[in-house]
Amino acid sequence: MQRFDIDFATVVKLIVWSTIVGAALYWLEWSTGEVFGWAANKVAHAWAWIAGTGFKYMLLGATIVVPIFLISRLRKR
């Protein structure tokens, strides 16, 4: 694993990008709490979809995939 070196150029890039993102957030009148809240809401929505509808799709597909998998494993013996 490489060392986590931060050189001067990296610090300058972080400062520049932080300023650009901060200006954009200020211009849009968003706060960091709103941005993180939006992201958390999207993750929660995706999780609810997976637990609800996505799980049904997985079970439906498993009725075909699992028997084919088991038959292919048994044929290799």
N, CA, C and O atoms as a Maestro MAE file, in Angstrom:
{
 s_m_m2io_version
 :::
 2.0.0
}

f_m_ct {
 s_m_title
 :::
 protein
 m_atom[308] {
  # First column is atom index #
  i_m_mmod_type
  r_m_x_coord
  r_m_y_coord
  r_m_z_coord
  i_m_residue_number
  s_m_chain_name
  s_m_pdb_residue_name
  s_m_pdb_atom_name
  i_m_atomic_number
  :::
  1 25 0.837 -1.178 0.000 1 A "MET " " N  " 7
  2 3 0.000 0.000 0.000 1 A "MET " " CA " 6
  3 2 0.879 1.237 0.000 1 A "MET " " C  " 6
  4 15 1.878 1.293 0.717 1 A "MET " " O  " 8
  5 25 0.519 2.213 -0.787 2 A "GLN " " N  " 7
  6 3 1.317 3.423 -0.877 2 A "GLN " " CA " 6
  7 2 1.093 4.303 0.346 2 A "GLN " " C  " 6
  8 15 0.056 4.244 1.007 2 A "GLN " " O  " 8
  9 25 2.100 5.114 0.617 3 A "ARG " " N  " 7
  10 3 1.953 6.093 1.690 3 A "ARG " " CA " 6
  11 2 0.964 7.156 1.261 3 A "ARG " " C  " 6
  12 15 0.767 7.399 0.071 3 A "ARG " " O  " 8
  13 25 0.356 7.773 2.228 4 A "PHE " " N  " 7
  14 3 -0.647 8.805 1.958 4 A "PHE " " CA " 6
  15 2 0.032 10.161 1.989 4 A "PHE " " C  " 6
  16 15 -0.144 10.943 2.924 4 A "PHE " " O  " 8
  17 25 0.817 10.429 0.940 5 A "ASP " " N  " 7
  18 3 1.539 11.696 0.853 5 A "ASP " " CA " 6
  19 2 0.645 12.771 0.244 5 A "ASP " " C  " 6
  20 15 -0.069 12.535 -0.731 5 A "ASP " " O  " 8
  21 25 0.705 13.940 0.837 6 A "ILE " " N  " 7
  22 3 -0.015 15.093 0.300 6 A "ILE " " CA " 6
  23 2 1.020 16.171 0.027 6 A "ILE " " C  " 6
  24 15 1.629 16.714 0.949 6 A "ILE " " O  " 8
  25 25 1.211 16.475 -1.253 7 A "ASP " " N  " 7
  26 3 2.181 17.507 -1.602 7 A "ASP " " CA " 6
  27 2 1.483 18.861 -1.738 7 A "ASP " " C  " 6
  28 15 0.265 18.964 -1.592 7 A "ASP " " O  " 8
  29 25 2.263 19.877 -2.016 8 A "PHE " " N  " 7
  30 3 1.747 21.247 -2.095 8 A "PHE " " CA " 6
  31 2 0.716 21.391 -3.212 8 A "PHE " " C  " 6
  32 15 -0.285 22.088 -3.044 8 A "PHE " " O  " 8
  33 25 0.952 20.738 -4.350 9 A "ALA " " N  " 7
  34 3 0.014 20.827 -5.478 9 A "ALA " " CA " 6
  35 2 -1.349 20.248 -5.100 9 A "ALA " " C  " 6
  36 15 -2.384 20.778 -5.505 9 A "ALA " " O  " 8
  37 25 -1.351 19.177 -4.333 10 A "THR " " N  " 7
  38 3 -2.607 18.582 -3.892 10 A "THR " " CA " 6
  39 2 -3.362 19.529 -2.966 10 A "THR " " C  " 6
  40 15 -4.583 19.656 -3.060 10 A "THR " " O  " 8
  41 25 -2.636 20.189 -2.078 11 A "VAL " " N  " 7
  42 3 -3.265 21.153 -1.167 11 A "VAL " " CA " 6
  43 2 -3.883 22.302 -1.955 11 A "VAL " " C  " 6
  44 15 -4.993 22.738 -1.651 11 A "VAL " " O  " 8
  45 25 -3.171 22.791 -2.961 12 A "VAL " " N  " 7
  46 3 -3.695 23.883 -3.790 12 A "VAL " " CA " 6
  47 2 -4.953 23.429 -4.529 12 A "VAL " " C  " 6
  48 15 -5.934 24.170 -4.593 12 A "VAL " " O  " 8
  49 25 -4.932 22.219 -5.086 13 A "LYS " " N  " 7
  50 3 -6.115 21.699 -5.781 13 A "LYS " " CA " 6
  51 2 -7.302 21.590 -4.832 13 A "LYS " " C  " 6
  52 15 -8.425 21.937 -5.197 13 A "LYS " " O  " 8
  53 25 -7.057 21.110 -3.612 14 A "LEU " " N  " 7
  54 3 -8.136 21.006 -2.632 14 A "LEU " " CA " 6
  55 2 -8.713 22.373 -2.293 14 A "LEU " " C  " 6
  56 15 -9.929 22.520 -2.165 14 A "LEU " " O  " 8
  57 25 -7.855 23.365 -2.148 15 A "ILE " " N  " 7
  58 3 -8.323 24.720 -1.846 15 A "ILE " " CA " 6
  59 2 -9.146 25.276 -2.999 15 A "ILE " " C  " 6
  60 15 -10.206 25.863 -2.782 15 A "ILE " " O  " 8
  61 25 -8.662 25.092 -4.225 16 A "VAL " " N  " 7
  62 3 -9.379 25.608 -5.399 16 A "VAL " " CA " 6
  63 2 -10.741 24.934 -5.530 16 A "VAL " " C  " 6
  64 15 -11.755 25.614 -5.689 16 A "VAL " " O  " 8
  65 25 -10.773 23.612 -5.465 17 A "TRP " " N  " 7
  66 3 -12.039 22.897 -5.611 17 A "TRP " " CA " 6
  67 2 -12.995 23.189 -4.460 17 A "TRP " " C  " 6
  68 15 -14.203 23.285 -4.673 17 A "TRP " " O  " 8
  69 25 -12.477 23.330 -3.253 18 A "SER " " N  " 7
  70 3 -13.332 23.682 -2.116 18 A "SER " " CA " 6
  71 2 -13.963 25.049 -2.316 18 A "SER " " C  " 6
  72 15 -15.131 25.252 -1.983 18 A "SER " " O  " 8
  73 25 -13.199 25.984 -2.856 19 A "THR " " N  " 7
  74 3 -13.724 27.324 -3.119 19 A "THR " " CA " 6
  75 2 -14.795 27.287 -4.204 19 A "THR " " C  " 6
  76 15 -15.830 27.942 -4.077 19 A "THR " " O  " 8
  77 25 -14.555 26.531 -5.264 20 A "ILE " " N  " 7
  78 3 -15.527 26.427 -6.357 20 A "ILE " " CA " 6
  79 2 -16.825 25.790 -5.864 20 A "ILE " " C  " 6
  80 15 -17.914 26.297 -6.135 20 A "ILE " " O  " 8
  81 25 -16.706 24.681 -5.144 21 A "VAL " " N  " 7
  82 3 -17.901 23.995 -4.639 21 A "VAL " " CA " 6
  83 2 -18.626 24.867 -3.620 21 A "VAL " " C  " 6
  84 15 -19.855 24.941 -3.628 21 A "VAL " " O  " 8
  85 25 -17.872 25.528 -2.744 22 A "GLY " " N  " 7
  86 3 -18.490 26.423 -1.767 22 A "GLY " " CA " 6
  87 2 -19.234 27.570 -2.422 22 A "GLY " " C  " 6
  88 15 -20.326 27.933 -1.985 22 A "GLY " " O  " 8
  89 25 -18.651 28.144 -3.468 23 A "ALA " " N  " 7
  90 3 -19.317 29.231 -4.191 23 A "ALA " " CA " 6
  91 2 -20.589 28.734 -4.868 23 A "ALA " " C  " 6
  92 15 -21.610 29.422 -4.864 23 A "ALA " " O  " 8
  93 25 -20.526 27.539 -5.449 24 A "ALA " " N  " 7
  94 3 -21.710 26.973 -6.099 24 A "ALA " " CA " 6
  95 2 -22.818 26.715 -5.078 24 A "ALA " " C  " 6
  96 15 -23.985 27.005 -5.341 24 A "ALA " " O  " 8
  97 25 -22.459 26.175 -3.923 25 A "LEU " " N  " 7
  98 3 -23.456 25.936 -2.883 25 A "LEU " " CA " 6
  99 2 -24.055 27.252 -2.386 25 A "LEU " " C  " 6
  100 15 -25.260 27.338 -2.153 25 A "LEU " " O  " 8
  101 25 -23.226 28.260 -2.228 26 A "TYR " " N  " 7
  102 3 -23.711 29.573 -1.790 26 A "TYR " " CA " 6
  103 2 -24.642 30.173 -2.837 26 A "TYR " " C  " 6
  104 15 -25.686 30.728 -2.496 26 A "TYR " " O  " 8
  105 25 -24.269 30.064 -4.104 27 A "TRP " " N  " 7
  106 3 -25.071 30.607 -5.193 27 A "TRP " " CA " 6
  107 2 -26.431 29.908 -5.280 27 A "TRP " " C  " 6
  108 15 -27.449 30.547 -5.546 27 A "TRP " " O  " 8
  109 25 -26.438 28.568 -5.049 28 A "LEU " " N  " 7
  110 3 -27.684 27.801 -5.084 28 A "LEU " " CA " 6
  111 2 -28.474 27.899 -3.783 28 A "LEU " " C  " 6
  112 15 -29.590 27.389 -3.685 28 A "LEU " " O  " 8
  113 25 -27.886 28.561 -2.787 29 A "GLU " " N  " 7
  114 3 -28.487 28.709 -1.461 29 A "GLU " " CA " 6
  115 2 -28.758 27.354 -0.809 29 A "GLU " " C  " 6
  116 15 -29.812 27.132 -0.214 29 A "GLU " " O  " 8
  117 25 -27.784 26.458 -0.936 30 A "TRP " " N  " 7
  118 3 -27.844 25.152 -0.295 30 A "TRP " " CA " 6
  119 2 -26.863 25.135 0.856 30 A "TRP " " C  " 6
  120 15 -25.833 25.809 0.823 30 A "TRP " " O  " 8
  121 25 -27.191 24.361 1.871 31 A "SER " " N  " 7
  122 3 -26.247 24.163 2.967 31 A "SER " " CA " 6
  123 2 -25.685 22.748 2.869 31 A "SER " " C  " 6
  124 15 -26.230 21.901 2.161 31 A "SER " " O  " 8
  125 25 -24.607 22.506 3.577 32 A "THR " " N  " 7
  126 3 -24.035 21.156 3.552 32 A "THR " " CA " 6
  127 2 -25.006 20.153 4.158 32 A "THR " " C  " 6
  128 15 -25.053 18.997 3.737 32 A "THR " " O  " 8
  129 25 -25.782 20.593 5.146 33 A "GLY " " N  " 7
  130 3 -26.790 19.709 5.737 33 A "GLY " " CA " 6
  131 2 -27.838 19.285 4.728 33 A "GLY " " C  " 6
  132 15 -28.275 18.134 4.727 33 A "GLY " " O  " 8
  133 25 -28.242 20.211 3.867 34 A "GLU " " N  " 7
  134 3 -29.217 19.876 2.829 34 A "GLU " " CA " 6
  135 2 -28.633 18.896 1.817 34 A "GLU " " C  " 6
  136 15 -29.319 17.978 1.368 34 A "GLU " " O  " 8
  137 25 -27.380 19.090 1.463 35 A "VAL " " N  " 7
  138 3 -26.732 18.197 0.493 35 A "VAL " " CA " 6
  139 2 -26.603 16.794 1.073 35 A "VAL " " C  " 6
  140 15 -26.950 15.813 0.415 35 A "VAL " " O  " 8
  141 25 -26.103 16.695 2.308 36 A "PHE " " N  " 7
  142 3 -25.961 15.379 2.932 36 A "PHE " " CA " 6
  143 2 -27.319 14.751 3.221 36 A "PHE " " C  " 6
  144 15 -27.471 13.534 3.121 36 A "PHE " " O  " 8
  145 25 -28.303 15.565 3.577 37 A "GLY " " N  " 7
  146 3 -29.655 15.052 3.784 37 A "GLY " " CA " 6
  147 2 -30.242 14.492 2.501 37 A "GLY " " C  " 6
  148 15 -30.892 13.447 2.512 37 A "GLY " " O  " 8
  149 25 -30.010 15.197 1.385 38 A "TRP " " N  " 7
  150 3 -30.481 14.714 0.086 38 A "TRP " " CA " 6
  151 2 -29.828 13.375 -0.255 38 A "TRP " " C  " 6
  152 15 -30.498 12.448 -0.709 38 A "TRP " " O  " 8
  153 25 -28.507 13.282 -0.029 39 A "ALA " " N  " 7
  154 3 -27.791 12.038 -0.335 39 A "ALA " " CA " 6
  155 2 -28.295 10.899 0.547 39 A "ALA " " C  " 6
  156 15 -28.497 9.785 0.063 39 A "ALA " " O  " 8
  157 25 -28.500 11.168 1.829 40 A "ALA " " N  " 7
  158 3 -29.005 10.135 2.736 40 A "ALA " " CA " 6
  159 2 -30.408 9.701 2.332 40 A "ALA " " C  " 6
  160 15 -30.745 8.521 2.429 40 A "ALA " " O  " 8
  161 25 -31.219 10.638 1.883 41 A "ASN " " N  " 7
  162 3 -32.564 10.317 1.430 41 A "ASN " " CA " 6
  163 2 -32.528 9.419 0.199 41 A "ASN " " C  " 6
  164 15 -33.327 8.489 0.084 41 A "ASN " " O  " 8
  165 25 -31.600 9.694 -0.723 42 A "LYS " " N  " 7
  166 3 -31.474 8.857 -1.924 42 A "LYS " " CA " 6
  167 2 -31.031 7.438 -1.567 42 A "LYS " " C  " 6
  168 15 -31.537 6.468 -2.132 42 A "LYS " " O  " 8
  169 25 -30.089 7.317 -0.631 43 A "VAL " " N  " 7
  170 3 -29.633 5.992 -0.195 43 A "VAL " " CA " 6
  171 2 -30.784 5.237 0.471 43 A "VAL " " C  " 6
  172 15 -30.977 4.048 0.218 43 A "VAL " " O  " 8
  173 25 -31.550 5.927 1.323 44 A "ALA " " N  " 7
  174 3 -32.689 5.296 1.991 44 A "ALA " " CA " 6
  175 2 -33.741 4.855 0.974 44 A "ALA " " C  " 6
  176 15 -34.333 3.785 1.112 44 A "ALA " " O  " 8
  177 25 -33.969 5.682 -0.044 45 A "HIS " " N  " 7
  178 3 -34.940 5.329 -1.083 45 A "HIS " " CA " 6
  179 2 -34.473 4.096 -1.864 45 A "HIS " " C  " 6
  180 15 -35.269 3.201 -2.148 45 A "HIS " " O  " 8
  181 25 -33.192 4.052 -2.206 46 A "ALA " " N  " 7
  182 3 -32.649 2.891 -2.926 46 A "ALA " " CA " 6
  183 2 -32.761 1.632 -2.073 46 A "ALA " " C  " 6
  184 15 -33.102 0.562 -2.578 46 A "ALA " " O  " 8
  185 25 -32.473 1.760 -0.781 47 A "TRP " " N  " 7
  186 3 -32.562 0.607 0.122 47 A "TRP " " CA " 6
  187 2 -34.010 0.117 0.211 47 A "TRP " " C  " 6
  188 15 -34.257 -1.088 0.205 47 A "TRP " " O  " 8
  189 25 -34.958 1.039 0.292 48 A "ALA " " N  " 7
  190 3 -36.371 0.659 0.356 48 A "ALA " " CA " 6
  191 2 -36.792 -0.048 -0.930 48 A "ALA " " C  " 6
  192 15 -37.566 -1.005 -0.888 48 A "ALA " " O  " 8
  193 25 -36.285 0.421 -2.072 49 A "TRP " " N  " 7
  194 3 -36.617 -0.233 -3.335 49 A "TRP " " CA " 6
  195 2 -36.046 -1.641 -3.380 49 A "TRP " " C  " 6
  196 15 -36.720 -2.579 -3.805 49 A "TRP " " O  " 8
  197 25 -34.790 -1.786 -2.937 50 A "ILE " " N  " 7
  198 3 -34.151 -3.107 -2.938 50 A "ILE " " CA " 6
  199 2 -34.900 -4.051 -2.013 50 A "ILE " " C  " 6
  200 15 -35.150 -5.202 -2.370 50 A "ILE " " O  " 8
  201 25 -35.258 -3.573 -0.827 51 A "ALA " " N  " 7
  202 3 -35.956 -4.416 0.138 51 A "ALA " " CA " 6
  203 2 -37.373 -4.733 -0.320 51 A "ALA " " C  " 6
  204 15 -37.913 -5.781 0.033 51 A "ALA " " O  " 8
  205 25 -37.977 -3.855 -1.092 52 A "GLY " " N  " 7
  206 3 -39.343 -4.074 -1.558 52 A "GLY " " CA " 6
  207 2 -39.366 -4.747 -2.913 52 A "GLY " " C  " 6
  208 15 -39.375 -5.974 -3.003 52 A "GLY " " O  " 8
  209 25 -39.374 -3.961 -3.951 53 A "THR " " N  " 7
  210 3 -39.510 -4.454 -5.315 53 A "THR " " CA " 6
  211 2 -38.301 -5.251 -5.771 53 A "THR " " C  " 6
  212 15 -38.448 -6.298 -6.401 53 A "THR " " O  " 8
  213 25 -37.111 -4.768 -5.460 54 A "GLY " " N  " 7
  214 3 -35.897 -5.444 -5.909 54 A "GLY " " CA " 6
  215 2 -35.794 -6.862 -5.376 54 A "GLY " " C  " 6
  216 15 -35.308 -7.755 -6.070 54 A "GLY " " O  " 8
  217 25 -36.252 -7.075 -4.135 55 A "PHE " " N  " 7
  218 3 -36.202 -8.409 -3.540 55 A "PHE " " CA " 6
  219 2 -37.129 -9.357 -4.285 55 A "PHE " " C  " 6
  220 15 -36.803 -10.529 -4.473 55 A "PHE " " O  " 8
  221 25 -38.287 -8.853 -4.711 56 A "LYS " " N  " 7
  222 3 -39.217 -9.680 -5.483 56 A "LYS " " CA " 6
  223 2 -38.588 -10.100 -6.809 56 A "LYS " " C  " 6
  224 15 -38.716 -11.251 -7.226 56 A "LYS " " O  " 8
  225 25 -37.905 -9.157 -7.471 57 A "TYR " " N  " 7
  226 3 -37.231 -9.484 -8.726 57 A "TYR " " CA " 6
  227 2 -36.139 -10.517 -8.506 57 A "TYR " " C  " 6
  228 15 -35.956 -11.416 -9.326 57 A "TYR " " O  " 8
  229 25 -35.411 -10.392 -7.398 58 A "MET " " N  " 7
  230 3 -34.348 -11.340 -7.107 58 A "MET " " CA " 6
  231 2 -34.928 -12.742 -6.902 58 A "MET " " C  " 6
  232 15 -34.390 -13.716 -7.428 58 A "MET " " O  " 8
  233 25 -36.013 -12.850 -6.147 59 A "LEU " " N  " 7
  234 3 -36.628 -14.157 -5.920 59 A "LEU " " CA " 6
  235 2 -37.166 -14.750 -7.213 59 A "LEU " " C  " 6
  236 15 -37.045 -15.953 -7.442 59 A "LEU " " O  " 8
  237 25 -37.753 -13.927 -8.047 60 A "LEU " " N  " 7
  238 3 -38.271 -14.401 -9.324 60 A "LEU " " CA " 6
  239 2 -37.145 -14.949 -10.197 60 A "LEU " " C  " 6
  240 15 -37.279 -16.016 -10.796 60 A "LEU " " O  " 8
  241 25 -36.038 -14.215 -10.265 61 A "GLY " " N  " 7
  242 3 -34.892 -14.683 -11.039 61 A "GLY " " CA " 6
  243 2 -34.244 -15.916 -10.432 61 A "GLY " " C  " 6
  244 15 -33.737 -16.775 -11.154 61 A "GLY " " O  " 8
  245 25 -34.258 -16.006 -9.101 62 A "ALA " " N  " 7
  246 3 -33.638 -17.146 -8.420 62 A "ALA " " CA " 6
  247 2 -34.367 -18.446 -8.725 62 A "ALA " " C  " 6
  248 15 -33.754 -19.513 -8.679 62 A "ALA " " O  " 8
  249 25 -35.658 -18.386 -9.036 63 A "THR " " N  " 7
  250 3 -36.386 -19.609 -9.370 63 A "THR " " CA " 6
  251 2 -35.855 -20.243 -10.652 63 A "THR " " C  " 6
  252 15 -36.047 -21.439 -10.870 63 A "THR " " O  " 8
  253 25 -35.200 -19.476 -11.492 64 A "ILE " " N  " 7
  254 3 -34.597 -20.007 -12.714 64 A "ILE " " CA " 6
  255 2 -33.104 -20.249 -12.521 64 A "ILE " " C  " 6
  256 15 -32.588 -21.292 -12.924 64 A "ILE " " O  " 8
  257 25 -32.409 -19.296 -11.911 65 A "VAL " " N  " 7
  258 3 -30.949 -19.340 -11.830 65 A "VAL " " CA " 6
  259 2 -30.459 -20.438 -10.893 65 A "VAL " " C  " 6
  260 15 -29.524 -21.162 -11.236 65 A "VAL " " O  " 8
  261 25 -31.066 -20.578 -9.722 66 A "VAL " " N  " 7
  262 3 -30.571 -21.543 -8.728 66 A "VAL " " CA " 6
  263 2 -30.686 -22.982 -9.231 66 A "VAL " " C  " 6
  264 15 -29.714 -23.727 -9.103 66 A "VAL " " O  " 8
  265 25 -31.815 -23.415 -9.794 67 A "PRO " " N  " 7
  266 3 -31.848 -24.788 -10.315 67 A "PRO " " CA " 6
  267 2 -30.826 -25.038 -11.430 67 A "PRO " " C  " 6
  268 15 -30.222 -26.109 -11.485 67 A "PRO " " O  " 8
  269 25 -30.632 -24.064 -12.311 68 A "ILE " " N  " 7
  270 3 -29.625 -24.229 -13.365 68 A "ILE " " CA " 6
  271 2 -28.242 -24.351 -12.752 68 A "ILE " " C  " 6
  272 15 -27.444 -25.180 -13.187 68 A "ILE " " O  " 8
  273 25 -27.948 -23.538 -11.747 69 A "PHE " " N  " 7
  274 3 -26.663 -23.607 -11.053 69 A "PHE " " CA " 6
  275 2 -26.473 -24.978 -10.402 69 A "PHE " " C  " 6
  276 15 -25.411 -25.586 -10.532 69 A "PHE " " O  " 8
  277 25 -27.496 -25.462 -9.707 70 A "LEU " " N  " 7
  278 3 -27.379 -26.758 -9.029 70 A "LEU " " CA " 6
  279 2 -27.208 -27.898 -10.026 70 A "LEU " " C  " 6
  280 15 -26.409 -28.806 -9.795 70 A "LEU " " O  " 8
  281 25 -27.944 -27.862 -11.124 71 A "ILE " " N  " 7
  282 3 -27.812 -28.908 -12.144 71 A "ILE " " CA " 6
  283 2 -26.419 -28.881 -12.754 71 A "ILE " " C  " 6
  284 15 -25.824 -29.937 -12.966 71 A "ILE " " O  " 8
  285 25 -25.888 -27.703 -13.039 72 A "SER " " N  " 7
  286 3 -24.544 -27.624 -13.619 72 A "SER " " CA " 6
  287 2 -23.493 -28.122 -12.632 72 A "SER " " C  " 6
  288 15 -22.508 -28.732 -13.049 72 A "SER " " O  " 8
  289 25 -23.676 -27.881 -11.349 73 A "ARG " " N  " 7
  290 3 -22.738 -28.387 -10.338 73 A "ARG " " CA " 6
  291 2 -22.803 -29.906 -10.237 73 A "ARG " " C  " 6
  292 15 -21.774 -30.570 -10.111 73 A "ARG " " O  " 8
  293 25 -24.005 -30.449 -10.293 74 A "LEU " " N  " 7
  294 3 -24.159 -31.901 -10.198 74 A "LEU " " CA " 6
  295 2 -23.595 -32.601 -11.430 74 A "LEU " " C  " 6
  296 15 -23.084 -33.715 -11.315 74 A "LEU " " O  " 8
  297 25 -23.672 -31.988 -12.584 75 A "ARG " " N  " 7
  298 3 -23.153 -32.589 -13.815 75 A "ARG " " CA " 6
  299 2 -21.631 -32.616 -13.835 75 A "ARG " " C  " 6
  300 15 -21.042 -33.456 -14.515 75 A "ARG " " O  " 8
  301 25 -20.982 -31.713 -13.101 76 A "LYS " " N  " 7
  302 3 -19.520 -31.672 -13.071 76 A "LYS " " CA " 6
  303 2 -18.935 -32.781 -12.212 76 A "LYS " " C  " 6
  304 15 -17.745 -33.074 -12.331 76 A "LYS " " O  " 8
  305 25 -19.713 -33.396 -11.368 77 A "ARG " " N  " 7
  306 3 -19.198 -34.458 -10.482 77 A "ARG " " CA " 6
  307 2 -19.030 -35.747 -11.174 77 A "ARG " " C  " 6
  308 15 -18.608 -36.727 -10.561 77 A "ARG " " O  " 8
  :::
 }
 m_bond[307] {
  # First column is bond index #
  i_m_from
  i_m_to
  i_m_order
  :::
  1 1 2 1
  2 2 3 1
  3 3 4 2
  4 3 5 1
  5 5 6 1
  6 6 7 1
  7 7 8 2
  8 7 9 1
  9 9 10 1
  10 10 11 1
  11 11 12 2
  12 11 13 1
  13 13 14 1
  14 14 15 1
  15 15 16 2
  16 15 17 1
  17 17 18 1
  18 18 19 1
  19 19 20 2
  20 19 21 1
  21 21 22 1
  22 22 23 1
  23 23 24 2
  24 23 25 1
  25 25 26 1
  26 26 27 1
  27 27 28 2
  28 27 29 1
  29 29 30 1
  30 30 31 1
  31 31 32 2
  32 31 33 1
  33 33 34 1
  34 34 35 1
  35 35 36 2
  36 35 37 1
  37 37 38 1
  38 38 39 1
  39 39 40 2
  40 39 41 1
  41 41 42 1
  42 42 43 1
  43 43 44 2
  44 43 45 1
  45 45 46 1
  46 46 47 1
  47 47 48 2
  48 47 49 1
  49 49 50 1
  50 50 51 1
  51 51 52 2
  52 51 53 1
  53 53 54 1
  54 54 55 1
  55 55 56 2
  56 55 57 1
  57 57 58 1
  58 58 59 1
  59 59 60 2
  60 59 61 1
  61 61 62 1
  62 62 63 1
  63 63 64 2
  64 63 65 1
  65 65 66 1
  66 66 67 1
  67 67 68 2
  68 67 69 1
  69 69 70 1
  70 70 71 1
  71 71 72 2
  72 71 73 1
  73 73 74 1
  74 74 75 1
  75 75 76 2
  76 75 77 1
  77 77 78 1
  78 78 79 1
  79 79 80 2
  80 79 81 1
  81 81 82 1
  82 82 83 1
  83 83 84 2
  84 83 85 1
  85 85 86 1
  86 86 87 1
  87 87 88 2
  88 87 89 1
  89 89 90 1
  90 90 91 1
  91 91 92 2
  92 91 93 1
  93 93 94 1
  94 94 95 1
  95 95 96 2
  96 95 97 1
  97 97 98 1
  98 98 99 1
  99 99 100 2
  100 99 101 1
  101 101 102 1
  102 102 103 1
  103 103 104 2
  104 103 105 1
  105 105 106 1
  106 106 107 1
  107 107 108 2
  108 107 109 1
  109 109 110 1
  110 110 111 1
  111 111 112 2
  112 111 113 1
  113 113 114 1
  114 114 115 1
  115 115 116 2
  116 115 117 1
  117 117 118 1
  118 118 119 1
  119 119 120 2
  120 119 121 1
  121 121 122 1
  122 122 123 1
  123 123 124 2
  124 123 125 1
  125 125 126 1
  126 126 127 1
  127 127 128 2
  128 127 129 1
  129 129 130 1
  130 130 131 1
  131 131 132 2
  132 131 133 1
  133 133 134 1
  134 134 135 1
  135 135 136 2
  136 135 137 1
  137 137 138 1
  138 138 139 1
  139 139 140 2
  140 139 141 1
  141 141 142 1
  142 142 143 1
  143 143 144 2
  144 143 145 1
  145 145 146 1
  146 146 147 1
  147 147 148 2
  148 147 149 1
  149 149 150 1
  150 150 151 1
  151 151 152 2
  152 151 153 1
  153 153 154 1
  154 154 155 1
  155 155 156 2
  156 155 157 1
  157 157 158 1
  158 158 159 1
  159 159 160 2
  160 159 161 1
  161 161 162 1
  162 162 163 1
  163 163 164 2
  164 163 165 1
  165 165 166 1
  166 166 167 1
  167 167 168 2
  168 167 169 1
  169 169 170 1
  170 170 171 1
  171 171 172 2
  172 171 173 1
  173 173 174 1
  174 174 175 1
  175 175 176 2
  176 175 177 1
  177 177 178 1
  178 178 179 1
  179 179 180 2
  180 179 181 1
  181 181 182 1
  182 182 183 1
  183 183 184 2
  184 183 185 1
  185 185 186 1
  186 186 187 1
  187 187 188 2
  188 187 189 1
  189 189 190 1
  190 190 191 1
  191 191 192 2
  192 191 193 1
  193 193 194 1
  194 194 195 1
  195 195 196 2
  196 195 197 1
  197 197 198 1
  198 198 199 1
  199 199 200 2
  200 199 201 1
  201 201 202 1
  202 202 203 1
  203 203 204 2
  204 203 205 1
  205 205 206 1
  206 206 207 1
  207 207 208 2
  208 207 209 1
  209 209 210 1
  210 210 211 1
  211 211 212 2
  212 211 213 1
  213 213 214 1
  214 214 215 1
  215 215 216 2
  216 215 217 1
  217 217 218 1
  218 218 219 1
  219 219 220 2
  220 219 221 1
  221 221 222 1
  222 222 223 1
  223 223 224 2
  224 223 225 1
  225 225 226 1
  226 226 227 1
  227 227 228 2
  228 227 229 1
  229 229 230 1
  230 230 231 1
  231 231 232 2
  232 231 233 1
  233 233 234 1
  234 234 235 1
  235 235 236 2
  236 235 237 1
  237 237 238 1
  238 238 239 1
  239 239 240 2
  240 239 241 1
  241 241 242 1
  242 242 243 1
  243 243 244 2
  244 243 245 1
  245 245 246 1
  246 246 247 1
  247 247 248 2
  248 247 249 1
  249 249 250 1
  250 250 251 1
  251 251 252 2
  252 251 253 1
  253 253 254 1
  254 254 255 1
  255 255 256 2
  256 255 257 1
  257 257 258 1
  258 258 259 1
  259 259 260 2
  260 259 261 1
  261 261 262 1
  262 262 263 1
  263 263 264 2
  264 263 265 1
  265 265 266 1
  266 266 267 1
  267 267 268 2
  268 267 269 1
  269 269 270 1
  270 270 271 1
  271 271 272 2
  272 271 273 1
  273 273 274 1
  274 274 275 1
  275 275 276 2
  276 275 277 1
  277 277 278 1
  278 278 279 1
  279 279 280 2
  280 279 281 1
  281 281 282 1
  282 282 283 1
  283 283 284 2
  284 283 285 1
  285 285 286 1
  286 286 287 1
  287 287 288 2
  288 287 289 1
  289 289 290 1
  290 290 291 1
  291 291 292 2
  292 291 293 1
  293 293 294 1
  294 294 295 1
  295 295 296 2
  296 295 297 1
  297 297 298 1
  298 298 299 1
  299 299 300 2
  300 299 301 1
  301 301 302 1
  302 302 303 1
  303 303 304 2
  304 303 305 1
  305 305 306 1
  306 306 307 1
  307 307 308 2
  :::
 }
}
